[in-house]
PDB file of N, CA and C in Angstrom:
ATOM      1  N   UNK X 478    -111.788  16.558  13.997  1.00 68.00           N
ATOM      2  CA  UNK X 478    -112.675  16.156  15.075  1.00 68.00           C
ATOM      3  C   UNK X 478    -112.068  16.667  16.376  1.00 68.00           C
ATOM      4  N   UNK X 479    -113.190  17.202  16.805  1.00 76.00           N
ATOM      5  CA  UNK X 479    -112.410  17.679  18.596  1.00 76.00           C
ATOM      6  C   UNK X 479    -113.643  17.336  19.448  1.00 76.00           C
ATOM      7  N   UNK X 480    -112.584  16.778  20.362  1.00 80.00           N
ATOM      8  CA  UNK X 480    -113.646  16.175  21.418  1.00 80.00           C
ATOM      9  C   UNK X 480    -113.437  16.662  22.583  1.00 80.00           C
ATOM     10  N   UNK X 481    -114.454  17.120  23.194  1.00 83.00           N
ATOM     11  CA  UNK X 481    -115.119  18.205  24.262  1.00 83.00           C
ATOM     12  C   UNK X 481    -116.110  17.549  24.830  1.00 83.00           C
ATOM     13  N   UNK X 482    -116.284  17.875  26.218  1.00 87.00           N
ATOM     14  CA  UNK X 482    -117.676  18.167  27.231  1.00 87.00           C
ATOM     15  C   UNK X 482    -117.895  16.682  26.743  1.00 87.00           C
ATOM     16  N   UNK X 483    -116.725  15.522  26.935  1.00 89.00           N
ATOM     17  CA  UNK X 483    -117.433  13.826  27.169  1.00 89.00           C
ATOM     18  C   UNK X 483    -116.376  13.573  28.697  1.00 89.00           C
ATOM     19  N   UNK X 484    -117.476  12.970  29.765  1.00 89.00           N
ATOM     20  CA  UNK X 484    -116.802  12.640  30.770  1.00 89.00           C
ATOM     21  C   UNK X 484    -116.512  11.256  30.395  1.00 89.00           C
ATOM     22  N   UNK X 485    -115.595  11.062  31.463  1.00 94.00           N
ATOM     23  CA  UNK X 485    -114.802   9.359  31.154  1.00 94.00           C
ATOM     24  C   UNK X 485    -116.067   8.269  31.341  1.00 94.00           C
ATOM     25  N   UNK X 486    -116.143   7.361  30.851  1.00 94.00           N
ATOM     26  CA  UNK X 486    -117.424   6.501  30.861  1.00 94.00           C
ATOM     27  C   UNK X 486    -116.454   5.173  29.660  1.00 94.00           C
ATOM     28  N   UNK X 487    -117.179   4.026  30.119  1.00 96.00           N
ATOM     29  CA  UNK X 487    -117.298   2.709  29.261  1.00 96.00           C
ATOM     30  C   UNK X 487    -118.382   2.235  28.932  1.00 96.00           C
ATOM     31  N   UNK X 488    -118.558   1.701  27.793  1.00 97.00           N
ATOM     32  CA  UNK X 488    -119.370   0.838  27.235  1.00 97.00           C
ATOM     33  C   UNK X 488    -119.024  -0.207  27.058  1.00 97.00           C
ATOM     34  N   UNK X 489    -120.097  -1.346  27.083  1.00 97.00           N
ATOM     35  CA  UNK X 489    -120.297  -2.421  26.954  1.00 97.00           C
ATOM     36  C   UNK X 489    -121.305  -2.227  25.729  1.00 97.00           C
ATOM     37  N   UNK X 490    -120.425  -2.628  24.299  1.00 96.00           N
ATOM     38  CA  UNK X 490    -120.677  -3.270  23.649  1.00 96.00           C
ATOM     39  C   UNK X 490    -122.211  -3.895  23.417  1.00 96.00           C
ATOM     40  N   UNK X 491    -121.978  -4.912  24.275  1.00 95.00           N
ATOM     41  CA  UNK X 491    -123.024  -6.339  24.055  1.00 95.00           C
ATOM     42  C   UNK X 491    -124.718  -5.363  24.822  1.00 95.00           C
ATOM     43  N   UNK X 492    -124.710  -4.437  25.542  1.00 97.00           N
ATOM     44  CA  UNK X 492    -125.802  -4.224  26.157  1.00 97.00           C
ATOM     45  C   UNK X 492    -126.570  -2.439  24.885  1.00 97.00           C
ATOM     46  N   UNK X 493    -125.526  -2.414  23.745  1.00 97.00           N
ATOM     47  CA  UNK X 493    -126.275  -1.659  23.371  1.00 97.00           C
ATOM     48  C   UNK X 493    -127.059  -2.247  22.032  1.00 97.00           C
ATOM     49  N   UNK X 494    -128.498  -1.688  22.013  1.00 98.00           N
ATOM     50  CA  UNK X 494    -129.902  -2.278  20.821  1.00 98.00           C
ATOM     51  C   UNK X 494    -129.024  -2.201  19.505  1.00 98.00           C
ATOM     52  N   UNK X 495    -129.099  -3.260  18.777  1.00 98.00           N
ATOM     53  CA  UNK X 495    -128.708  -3.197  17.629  1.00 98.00           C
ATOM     54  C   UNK X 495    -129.940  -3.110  16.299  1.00 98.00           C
ATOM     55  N   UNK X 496    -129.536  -1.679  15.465  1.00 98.00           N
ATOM     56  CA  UNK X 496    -130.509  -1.485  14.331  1.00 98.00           C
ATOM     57  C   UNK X 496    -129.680  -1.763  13.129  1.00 98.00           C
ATOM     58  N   UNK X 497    -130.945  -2.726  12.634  1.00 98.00           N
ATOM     59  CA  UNK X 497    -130.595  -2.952  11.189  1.00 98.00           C
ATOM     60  C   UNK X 497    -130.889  -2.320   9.946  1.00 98.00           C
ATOM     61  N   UNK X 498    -129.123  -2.022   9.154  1.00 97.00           N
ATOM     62  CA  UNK X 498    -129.566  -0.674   7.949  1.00 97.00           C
ATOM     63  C   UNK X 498    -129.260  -1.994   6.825  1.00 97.00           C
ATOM     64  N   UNK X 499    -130.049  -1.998   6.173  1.00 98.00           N
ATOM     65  CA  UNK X 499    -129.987  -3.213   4.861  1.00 98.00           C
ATOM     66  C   UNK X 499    -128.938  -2.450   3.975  1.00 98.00           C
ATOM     67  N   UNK X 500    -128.603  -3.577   3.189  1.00 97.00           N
ATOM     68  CA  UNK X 500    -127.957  -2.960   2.279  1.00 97.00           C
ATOM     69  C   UNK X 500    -128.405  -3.330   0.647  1.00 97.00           C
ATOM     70  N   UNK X 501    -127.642  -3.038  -0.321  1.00 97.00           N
ATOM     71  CA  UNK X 501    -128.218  -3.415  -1.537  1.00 97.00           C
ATOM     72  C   UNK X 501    -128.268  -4.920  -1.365  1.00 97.00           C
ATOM     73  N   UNK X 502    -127.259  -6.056  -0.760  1.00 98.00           N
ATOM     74  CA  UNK X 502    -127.430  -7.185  -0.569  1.00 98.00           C
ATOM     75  C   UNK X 502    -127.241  -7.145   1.074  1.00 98.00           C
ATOM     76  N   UNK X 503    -127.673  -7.903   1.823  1.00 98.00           N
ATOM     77  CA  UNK X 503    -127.147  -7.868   3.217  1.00 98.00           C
ATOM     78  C   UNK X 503    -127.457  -6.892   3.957  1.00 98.00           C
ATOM     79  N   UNK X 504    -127.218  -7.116   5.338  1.00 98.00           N
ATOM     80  CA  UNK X 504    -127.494  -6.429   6.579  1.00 98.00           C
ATOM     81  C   UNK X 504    -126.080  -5.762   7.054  1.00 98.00           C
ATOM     82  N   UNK X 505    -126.140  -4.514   7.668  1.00 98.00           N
ATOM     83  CA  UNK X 505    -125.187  -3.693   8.718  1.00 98.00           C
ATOM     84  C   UNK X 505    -125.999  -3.796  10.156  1.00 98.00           C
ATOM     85  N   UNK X 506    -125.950  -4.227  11.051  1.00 98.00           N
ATOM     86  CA  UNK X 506    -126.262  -4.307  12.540  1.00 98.00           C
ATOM     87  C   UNK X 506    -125.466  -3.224  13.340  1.00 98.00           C
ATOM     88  N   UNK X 507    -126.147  -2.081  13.320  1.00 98.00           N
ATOM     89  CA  UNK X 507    -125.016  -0.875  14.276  1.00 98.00           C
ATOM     90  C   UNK X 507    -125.558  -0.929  15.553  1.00 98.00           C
ATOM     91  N   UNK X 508    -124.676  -0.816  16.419  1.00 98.00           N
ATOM     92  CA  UNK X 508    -124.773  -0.378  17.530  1.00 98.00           C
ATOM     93  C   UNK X 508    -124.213   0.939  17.891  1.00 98.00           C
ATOM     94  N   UNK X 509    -124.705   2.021  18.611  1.00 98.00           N
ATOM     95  CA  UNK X 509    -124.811   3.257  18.222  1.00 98.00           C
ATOM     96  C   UNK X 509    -124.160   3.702  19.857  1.00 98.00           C
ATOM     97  N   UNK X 510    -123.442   4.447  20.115  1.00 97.00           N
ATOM     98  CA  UNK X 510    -123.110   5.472  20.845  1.00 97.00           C
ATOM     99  C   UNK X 510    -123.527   7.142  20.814  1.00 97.00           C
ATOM    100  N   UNK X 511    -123.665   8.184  21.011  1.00 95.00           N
ATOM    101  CA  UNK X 511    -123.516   9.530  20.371  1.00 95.00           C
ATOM    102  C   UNK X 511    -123.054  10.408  21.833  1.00 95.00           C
ATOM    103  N   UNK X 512    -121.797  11.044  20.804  1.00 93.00           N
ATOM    104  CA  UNK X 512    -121.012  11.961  22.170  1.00 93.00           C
ATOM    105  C   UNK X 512    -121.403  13.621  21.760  1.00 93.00           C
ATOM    106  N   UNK X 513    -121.851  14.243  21.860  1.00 89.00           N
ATOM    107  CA  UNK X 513    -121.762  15.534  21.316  1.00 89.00           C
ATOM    108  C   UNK X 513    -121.988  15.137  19.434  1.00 89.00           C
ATOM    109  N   UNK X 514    -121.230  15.457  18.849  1.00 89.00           N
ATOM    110  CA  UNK X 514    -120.976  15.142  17.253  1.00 89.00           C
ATOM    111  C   UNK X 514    -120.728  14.394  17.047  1.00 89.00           C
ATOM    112  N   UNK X 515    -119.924  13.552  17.883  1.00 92.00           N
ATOM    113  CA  UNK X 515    -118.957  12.216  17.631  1.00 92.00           C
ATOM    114  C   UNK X 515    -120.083  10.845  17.733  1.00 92.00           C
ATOM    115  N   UNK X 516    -119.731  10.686  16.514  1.00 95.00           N
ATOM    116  CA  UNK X 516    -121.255   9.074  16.473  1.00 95.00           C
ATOM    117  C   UNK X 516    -119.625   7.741  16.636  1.00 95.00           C
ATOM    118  N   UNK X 517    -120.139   6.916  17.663  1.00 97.00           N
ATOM    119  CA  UNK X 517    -119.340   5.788  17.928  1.00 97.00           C
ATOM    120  C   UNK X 517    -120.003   4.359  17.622  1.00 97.00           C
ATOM    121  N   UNK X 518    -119.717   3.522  16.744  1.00 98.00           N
ATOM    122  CA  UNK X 518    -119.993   2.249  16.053  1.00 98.00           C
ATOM    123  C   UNK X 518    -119.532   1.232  16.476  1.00 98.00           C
ATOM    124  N   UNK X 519    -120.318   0.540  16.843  1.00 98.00           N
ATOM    125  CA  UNK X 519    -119.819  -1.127  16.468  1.00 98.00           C
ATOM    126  C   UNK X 519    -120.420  -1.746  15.503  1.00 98.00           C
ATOM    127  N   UNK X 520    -120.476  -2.023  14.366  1.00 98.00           N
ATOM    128  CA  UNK X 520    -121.081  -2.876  13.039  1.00 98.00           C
ATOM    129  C   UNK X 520    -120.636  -3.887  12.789  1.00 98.00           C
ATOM    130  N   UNK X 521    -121.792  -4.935  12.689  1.00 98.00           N
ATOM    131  CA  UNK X 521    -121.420  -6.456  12.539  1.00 98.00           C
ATOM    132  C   UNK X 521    -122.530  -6.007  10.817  1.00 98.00           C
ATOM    133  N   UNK X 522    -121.226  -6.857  10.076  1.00 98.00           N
ATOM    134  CA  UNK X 522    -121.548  -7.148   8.959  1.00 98.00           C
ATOM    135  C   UNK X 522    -122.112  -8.466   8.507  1.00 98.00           C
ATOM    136  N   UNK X 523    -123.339  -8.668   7.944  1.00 98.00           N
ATOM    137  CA  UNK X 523    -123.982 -10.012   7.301  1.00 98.00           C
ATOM    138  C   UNK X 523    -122.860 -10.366   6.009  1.00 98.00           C
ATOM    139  N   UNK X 524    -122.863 -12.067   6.387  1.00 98.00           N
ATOM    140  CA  UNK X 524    -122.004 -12.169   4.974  1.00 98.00           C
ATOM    141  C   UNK X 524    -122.759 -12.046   3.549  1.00 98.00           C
ATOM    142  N   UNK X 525    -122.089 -10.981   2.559  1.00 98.00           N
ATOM    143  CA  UNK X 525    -122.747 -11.016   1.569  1.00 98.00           C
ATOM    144  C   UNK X 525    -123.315  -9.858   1.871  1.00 98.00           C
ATOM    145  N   UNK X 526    -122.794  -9.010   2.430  1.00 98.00           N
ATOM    146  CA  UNK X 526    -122.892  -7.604   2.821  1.00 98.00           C
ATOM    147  C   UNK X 526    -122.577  -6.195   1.728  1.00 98.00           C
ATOM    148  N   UNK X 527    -123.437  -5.723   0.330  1.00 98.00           N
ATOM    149  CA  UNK X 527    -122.756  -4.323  -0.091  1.00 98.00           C
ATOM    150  C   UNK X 527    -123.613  -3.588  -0.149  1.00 98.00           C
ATOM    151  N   UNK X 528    -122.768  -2.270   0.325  1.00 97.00           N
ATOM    152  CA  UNK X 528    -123.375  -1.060   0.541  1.00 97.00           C
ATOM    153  C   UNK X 528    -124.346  -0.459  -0.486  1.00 97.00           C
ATOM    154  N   UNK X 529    -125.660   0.165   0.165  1.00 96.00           N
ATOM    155  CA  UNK X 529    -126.659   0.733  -1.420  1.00 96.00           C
ATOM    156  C   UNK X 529    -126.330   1.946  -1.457  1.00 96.00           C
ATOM    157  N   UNK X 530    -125.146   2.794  -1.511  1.00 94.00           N
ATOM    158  CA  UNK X 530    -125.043   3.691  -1.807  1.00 94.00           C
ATOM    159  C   UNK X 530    -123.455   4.255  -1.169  1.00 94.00           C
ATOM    160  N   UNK X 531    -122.888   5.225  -1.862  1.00 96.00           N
ATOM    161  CA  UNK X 531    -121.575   5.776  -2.137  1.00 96.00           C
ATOM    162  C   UNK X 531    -121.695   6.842  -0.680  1.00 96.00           C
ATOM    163  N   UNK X 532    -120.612   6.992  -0.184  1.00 93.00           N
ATOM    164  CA  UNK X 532    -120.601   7.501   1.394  1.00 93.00           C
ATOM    165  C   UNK X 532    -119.443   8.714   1.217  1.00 93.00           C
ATOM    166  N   UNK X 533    -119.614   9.631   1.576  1.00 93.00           N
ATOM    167  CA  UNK X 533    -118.684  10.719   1.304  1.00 93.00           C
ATOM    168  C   UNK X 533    -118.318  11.067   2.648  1.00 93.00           C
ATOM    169  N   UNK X 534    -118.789  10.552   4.249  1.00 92.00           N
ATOM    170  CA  UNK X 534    -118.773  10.723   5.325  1.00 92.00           C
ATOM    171  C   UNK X 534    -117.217  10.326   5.742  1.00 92.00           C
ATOM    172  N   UNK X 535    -116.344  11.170   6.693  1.00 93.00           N
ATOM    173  CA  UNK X 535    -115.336  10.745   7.480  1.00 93.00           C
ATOM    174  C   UNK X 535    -115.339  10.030   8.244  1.00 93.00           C
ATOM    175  N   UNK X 536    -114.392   8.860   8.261  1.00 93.00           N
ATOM    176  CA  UNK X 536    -114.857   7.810   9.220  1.00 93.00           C
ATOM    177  C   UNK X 536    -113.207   7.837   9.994  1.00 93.00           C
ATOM    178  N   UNK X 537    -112.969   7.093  11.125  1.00 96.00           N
ATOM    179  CA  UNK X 537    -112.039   6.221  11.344  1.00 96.00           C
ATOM    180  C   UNK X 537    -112.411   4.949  11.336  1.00 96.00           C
ATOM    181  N   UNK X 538    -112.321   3.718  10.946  1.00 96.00           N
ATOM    182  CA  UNK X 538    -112.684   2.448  10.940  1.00 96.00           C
ATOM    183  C   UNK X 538    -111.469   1.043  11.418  1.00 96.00           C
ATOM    184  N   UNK X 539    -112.048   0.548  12.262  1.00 98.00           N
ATOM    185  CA  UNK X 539    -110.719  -0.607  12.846  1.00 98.00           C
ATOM    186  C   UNK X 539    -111.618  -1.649  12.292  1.00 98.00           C
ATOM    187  N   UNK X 540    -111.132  -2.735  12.082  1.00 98.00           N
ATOM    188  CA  UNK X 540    -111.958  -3.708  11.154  1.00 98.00           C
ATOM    189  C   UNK X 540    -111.249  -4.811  12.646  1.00 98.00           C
ATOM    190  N   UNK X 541    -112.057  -5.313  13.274  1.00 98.00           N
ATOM    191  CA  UNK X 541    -112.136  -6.195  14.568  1.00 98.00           C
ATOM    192  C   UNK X 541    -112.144  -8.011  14.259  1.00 98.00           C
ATOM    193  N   UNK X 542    -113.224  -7.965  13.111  1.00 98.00           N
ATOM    194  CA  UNK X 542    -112.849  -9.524  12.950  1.00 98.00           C
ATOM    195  C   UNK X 542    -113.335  -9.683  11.333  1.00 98.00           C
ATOM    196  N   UNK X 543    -113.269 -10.690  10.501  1.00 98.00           N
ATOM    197  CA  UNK X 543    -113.724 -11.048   9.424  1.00 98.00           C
ATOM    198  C   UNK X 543    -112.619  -9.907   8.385  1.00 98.00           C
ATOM    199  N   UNK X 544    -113.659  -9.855   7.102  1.00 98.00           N
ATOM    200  CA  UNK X 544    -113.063  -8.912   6.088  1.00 98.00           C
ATOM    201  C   UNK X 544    -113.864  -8.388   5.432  1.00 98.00           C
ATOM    202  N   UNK X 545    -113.347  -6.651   5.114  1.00 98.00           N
ATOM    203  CA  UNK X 545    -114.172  -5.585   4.324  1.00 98.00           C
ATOM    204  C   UNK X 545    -113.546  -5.288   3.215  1.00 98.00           C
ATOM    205  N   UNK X 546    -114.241  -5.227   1.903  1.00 98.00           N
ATOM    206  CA  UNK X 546    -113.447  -4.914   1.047  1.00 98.00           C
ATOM    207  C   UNK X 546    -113.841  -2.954   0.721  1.00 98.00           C
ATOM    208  N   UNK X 547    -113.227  -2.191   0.732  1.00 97.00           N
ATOM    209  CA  UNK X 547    -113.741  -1.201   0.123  1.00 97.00           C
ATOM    210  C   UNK X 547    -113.271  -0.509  -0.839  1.00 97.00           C
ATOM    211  N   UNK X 548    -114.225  -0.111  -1.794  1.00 96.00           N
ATOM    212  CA  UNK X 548    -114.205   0.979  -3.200  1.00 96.00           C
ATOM    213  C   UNK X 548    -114.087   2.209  -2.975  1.00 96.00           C
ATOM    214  N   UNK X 549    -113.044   2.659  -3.499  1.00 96.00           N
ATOM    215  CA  UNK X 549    -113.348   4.127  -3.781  1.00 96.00           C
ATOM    216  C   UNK X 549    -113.739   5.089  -5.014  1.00 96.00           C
ATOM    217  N   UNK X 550    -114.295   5.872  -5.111  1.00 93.00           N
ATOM    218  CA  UNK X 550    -114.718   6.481  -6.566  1.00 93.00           C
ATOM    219  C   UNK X 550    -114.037   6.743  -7.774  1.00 93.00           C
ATOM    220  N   UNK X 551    -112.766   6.440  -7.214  1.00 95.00           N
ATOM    221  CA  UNK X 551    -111.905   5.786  -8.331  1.00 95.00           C
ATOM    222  C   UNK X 551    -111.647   4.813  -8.953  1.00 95.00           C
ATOM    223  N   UNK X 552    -112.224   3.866  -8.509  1.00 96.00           N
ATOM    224  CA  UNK X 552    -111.901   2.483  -8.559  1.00 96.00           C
ATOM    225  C   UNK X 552    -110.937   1.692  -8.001  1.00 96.00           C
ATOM    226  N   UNK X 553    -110.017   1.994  -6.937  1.00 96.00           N
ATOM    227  CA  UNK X 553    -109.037   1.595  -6.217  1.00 96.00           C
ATOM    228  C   UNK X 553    -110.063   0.601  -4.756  1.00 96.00           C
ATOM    229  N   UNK X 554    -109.350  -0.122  -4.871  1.00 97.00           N
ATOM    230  CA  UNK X 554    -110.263  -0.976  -3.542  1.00 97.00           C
ATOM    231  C   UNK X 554    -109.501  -1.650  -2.588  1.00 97.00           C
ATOM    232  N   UNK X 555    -109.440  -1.478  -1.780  1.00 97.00           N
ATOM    233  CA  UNK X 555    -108.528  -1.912  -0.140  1.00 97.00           C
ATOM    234  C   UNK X 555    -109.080  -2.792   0.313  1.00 97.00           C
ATOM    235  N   UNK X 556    -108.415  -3.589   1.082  1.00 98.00           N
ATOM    236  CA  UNK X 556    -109.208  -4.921   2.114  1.00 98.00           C
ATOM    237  C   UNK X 556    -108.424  -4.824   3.487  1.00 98.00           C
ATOM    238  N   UNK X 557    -109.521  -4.861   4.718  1.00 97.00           N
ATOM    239  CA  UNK X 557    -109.107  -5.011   5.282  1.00 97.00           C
ATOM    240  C   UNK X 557    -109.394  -6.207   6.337  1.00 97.00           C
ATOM    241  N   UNK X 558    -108.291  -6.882   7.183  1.00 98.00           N
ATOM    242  CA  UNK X 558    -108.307  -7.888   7.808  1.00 98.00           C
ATOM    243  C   UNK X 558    -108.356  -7.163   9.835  1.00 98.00           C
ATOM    244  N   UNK X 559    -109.443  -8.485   9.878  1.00 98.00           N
ATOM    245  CA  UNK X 559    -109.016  -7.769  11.177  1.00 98.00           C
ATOM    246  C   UNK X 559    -107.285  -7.465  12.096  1.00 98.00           C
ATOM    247  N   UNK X 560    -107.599  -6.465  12.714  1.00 98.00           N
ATOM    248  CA  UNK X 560    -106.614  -5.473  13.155  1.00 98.00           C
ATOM    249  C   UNK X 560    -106.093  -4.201  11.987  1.00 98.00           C
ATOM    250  N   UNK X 561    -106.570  -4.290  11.355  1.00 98.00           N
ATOM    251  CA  UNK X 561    -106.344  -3.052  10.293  1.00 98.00           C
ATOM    252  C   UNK X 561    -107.159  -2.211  10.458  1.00 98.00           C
ATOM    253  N   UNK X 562    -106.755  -0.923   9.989  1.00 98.00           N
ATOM    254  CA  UNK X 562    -107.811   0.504  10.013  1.00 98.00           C
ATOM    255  C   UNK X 562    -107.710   1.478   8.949  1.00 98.00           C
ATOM    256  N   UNK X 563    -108.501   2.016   8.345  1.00 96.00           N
ATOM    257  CA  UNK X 563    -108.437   2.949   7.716  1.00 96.00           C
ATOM    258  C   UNK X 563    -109.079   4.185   7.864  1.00 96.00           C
ATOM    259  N   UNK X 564    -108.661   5.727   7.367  1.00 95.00           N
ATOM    260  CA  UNK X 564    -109.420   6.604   7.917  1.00 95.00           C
ATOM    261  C   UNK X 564    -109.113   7.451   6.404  1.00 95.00           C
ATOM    262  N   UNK X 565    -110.131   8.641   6.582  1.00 95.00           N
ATOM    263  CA  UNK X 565    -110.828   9.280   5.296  1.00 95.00           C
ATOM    264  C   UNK X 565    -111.734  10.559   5.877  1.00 95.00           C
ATOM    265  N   UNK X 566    -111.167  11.380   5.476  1.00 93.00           N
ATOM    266  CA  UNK X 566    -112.123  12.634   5.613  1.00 93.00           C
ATOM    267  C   UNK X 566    -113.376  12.815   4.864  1.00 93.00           C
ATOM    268  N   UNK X 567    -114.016  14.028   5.918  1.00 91.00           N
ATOM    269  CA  UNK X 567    -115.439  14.244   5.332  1.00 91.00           C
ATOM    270  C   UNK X 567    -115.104  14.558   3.672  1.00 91.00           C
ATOM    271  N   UNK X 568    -115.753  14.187   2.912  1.00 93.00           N
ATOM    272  CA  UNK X 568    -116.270  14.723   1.352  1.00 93.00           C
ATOM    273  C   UNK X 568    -114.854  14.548   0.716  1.00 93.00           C
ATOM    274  N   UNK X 569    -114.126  13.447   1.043  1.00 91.00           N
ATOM    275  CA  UNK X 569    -112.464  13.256   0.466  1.00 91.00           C
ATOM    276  C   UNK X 569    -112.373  12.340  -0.691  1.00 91.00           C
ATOM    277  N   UNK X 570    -112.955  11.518  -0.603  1.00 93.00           N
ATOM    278  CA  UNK X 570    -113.306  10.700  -1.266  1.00 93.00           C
ATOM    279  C   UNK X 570    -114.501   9.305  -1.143  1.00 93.00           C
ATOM    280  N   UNK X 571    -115.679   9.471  -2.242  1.00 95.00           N
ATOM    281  CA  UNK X 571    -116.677   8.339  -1.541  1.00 95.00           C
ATOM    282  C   UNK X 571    -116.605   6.952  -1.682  1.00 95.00           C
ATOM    283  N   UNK X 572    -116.741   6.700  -1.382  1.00 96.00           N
ATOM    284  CA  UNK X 572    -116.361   4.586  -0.770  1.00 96.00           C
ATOM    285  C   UNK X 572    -117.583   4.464  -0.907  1.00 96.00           C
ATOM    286  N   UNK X 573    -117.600   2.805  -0.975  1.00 96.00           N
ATOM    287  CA  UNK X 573    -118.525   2.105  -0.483  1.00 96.00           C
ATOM    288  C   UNK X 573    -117.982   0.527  -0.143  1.00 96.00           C
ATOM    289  N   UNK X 574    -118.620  -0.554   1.039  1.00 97.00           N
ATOM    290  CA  UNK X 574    -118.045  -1.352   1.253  1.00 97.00           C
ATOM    291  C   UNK X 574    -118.762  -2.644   1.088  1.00 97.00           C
ATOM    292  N   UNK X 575    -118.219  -3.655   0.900  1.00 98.00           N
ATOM    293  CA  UNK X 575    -119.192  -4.927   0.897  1.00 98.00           C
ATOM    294  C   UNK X 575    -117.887  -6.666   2.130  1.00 98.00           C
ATOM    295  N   UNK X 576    -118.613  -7.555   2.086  1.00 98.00           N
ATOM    296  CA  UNK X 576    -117.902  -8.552   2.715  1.00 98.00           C
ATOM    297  C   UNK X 576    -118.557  -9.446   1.864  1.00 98.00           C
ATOM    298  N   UNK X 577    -117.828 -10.624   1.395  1.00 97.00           N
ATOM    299  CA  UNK X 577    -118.673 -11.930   0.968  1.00 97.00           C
ATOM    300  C   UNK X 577    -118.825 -12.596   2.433  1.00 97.00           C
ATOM    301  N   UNK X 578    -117.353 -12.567   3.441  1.00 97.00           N
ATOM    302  CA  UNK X 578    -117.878 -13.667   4.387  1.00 97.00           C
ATOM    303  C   UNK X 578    -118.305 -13.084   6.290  1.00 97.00           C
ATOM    304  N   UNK X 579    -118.265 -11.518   5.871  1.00 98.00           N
ATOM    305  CA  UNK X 579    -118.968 -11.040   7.075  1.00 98.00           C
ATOM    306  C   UNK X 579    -117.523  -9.874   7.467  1.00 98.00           C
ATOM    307  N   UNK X 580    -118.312  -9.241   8.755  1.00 98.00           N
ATOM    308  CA  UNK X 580    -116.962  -8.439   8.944  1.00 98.00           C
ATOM    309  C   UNK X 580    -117.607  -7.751  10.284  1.00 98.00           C
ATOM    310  N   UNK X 581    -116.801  -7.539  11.775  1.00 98.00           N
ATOM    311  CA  UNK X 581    -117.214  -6.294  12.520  1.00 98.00           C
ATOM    312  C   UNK X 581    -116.369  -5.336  12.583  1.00 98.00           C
ATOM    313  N   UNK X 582    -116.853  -4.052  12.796  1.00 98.00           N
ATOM    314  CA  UNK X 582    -115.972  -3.361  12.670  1.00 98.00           C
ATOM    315  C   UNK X 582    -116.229  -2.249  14.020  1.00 98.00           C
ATOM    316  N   UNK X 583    -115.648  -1.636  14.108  1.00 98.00           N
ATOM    317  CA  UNK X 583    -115.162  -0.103  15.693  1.00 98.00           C
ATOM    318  C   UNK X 583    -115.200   1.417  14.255  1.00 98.00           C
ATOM    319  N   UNK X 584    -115.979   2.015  14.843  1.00 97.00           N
ATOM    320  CA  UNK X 584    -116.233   3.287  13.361  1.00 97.00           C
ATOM    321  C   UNK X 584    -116.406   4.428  14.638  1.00 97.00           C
ATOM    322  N   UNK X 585    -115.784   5.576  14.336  1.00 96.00           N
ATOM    323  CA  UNK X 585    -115.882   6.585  14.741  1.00 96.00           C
ATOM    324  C   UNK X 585    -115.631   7.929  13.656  1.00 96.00           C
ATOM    325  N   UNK X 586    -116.926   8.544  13.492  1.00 93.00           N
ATOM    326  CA  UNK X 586    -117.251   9.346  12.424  1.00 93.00           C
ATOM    327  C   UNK X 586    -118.289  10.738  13.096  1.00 93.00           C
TER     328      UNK X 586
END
């Protein structure tokens, strides 16, 4: 990822529209940024939250409050608590994530 042609600027969070992507069980609530290529996230996870489908996309992910559990196509599965992060290149390996009791997270992909 290279980041170019973004002048310095802040967001506030709380003032951007949040769209809801369902999942096989549960809701993802994103709130959306876009810099050039660079898509910037805030996602509040519904508890009882898993993903309908396997993600091959590069992410960086900071997990902010609650907990995410995620799969990888191996079957290996990580959890993370808030203040933890994990990151994963494009087409590296596909994940998918779920929460029983909710989760937000900071995603830059």
């Amino acid at each position: 990822m290279k980041l170019s042609d973004i002048p310095f600027g802040t967001t506030d969070w709380a003032t951007i529209e949040a769209t809801e992507h369902r999942g096989e069980t549960g809701s993802a609530w994103w709130r959306t940024r876009q810099f050039g290529d660079v898509r910037v996230r805030r996602v509040d996870y519904t508890p009882g939250y898993l993903a309908d489908h396997w993600c091959s996309k590069g992410h960086i992910l900071l997990c902010l409050s609650g907990e995410l559990h995620t799969e990888l196509d191996d079957g290996r599965v990580f959890t993370l608590r808030a203040g933890m992060s994990y990151q994963v290149a494009d087409n590296a390996e596909a994940h998918r994530s779920w929460t029983g009791s909710g989760a937000q997270l900071f995603i830059v992909d």
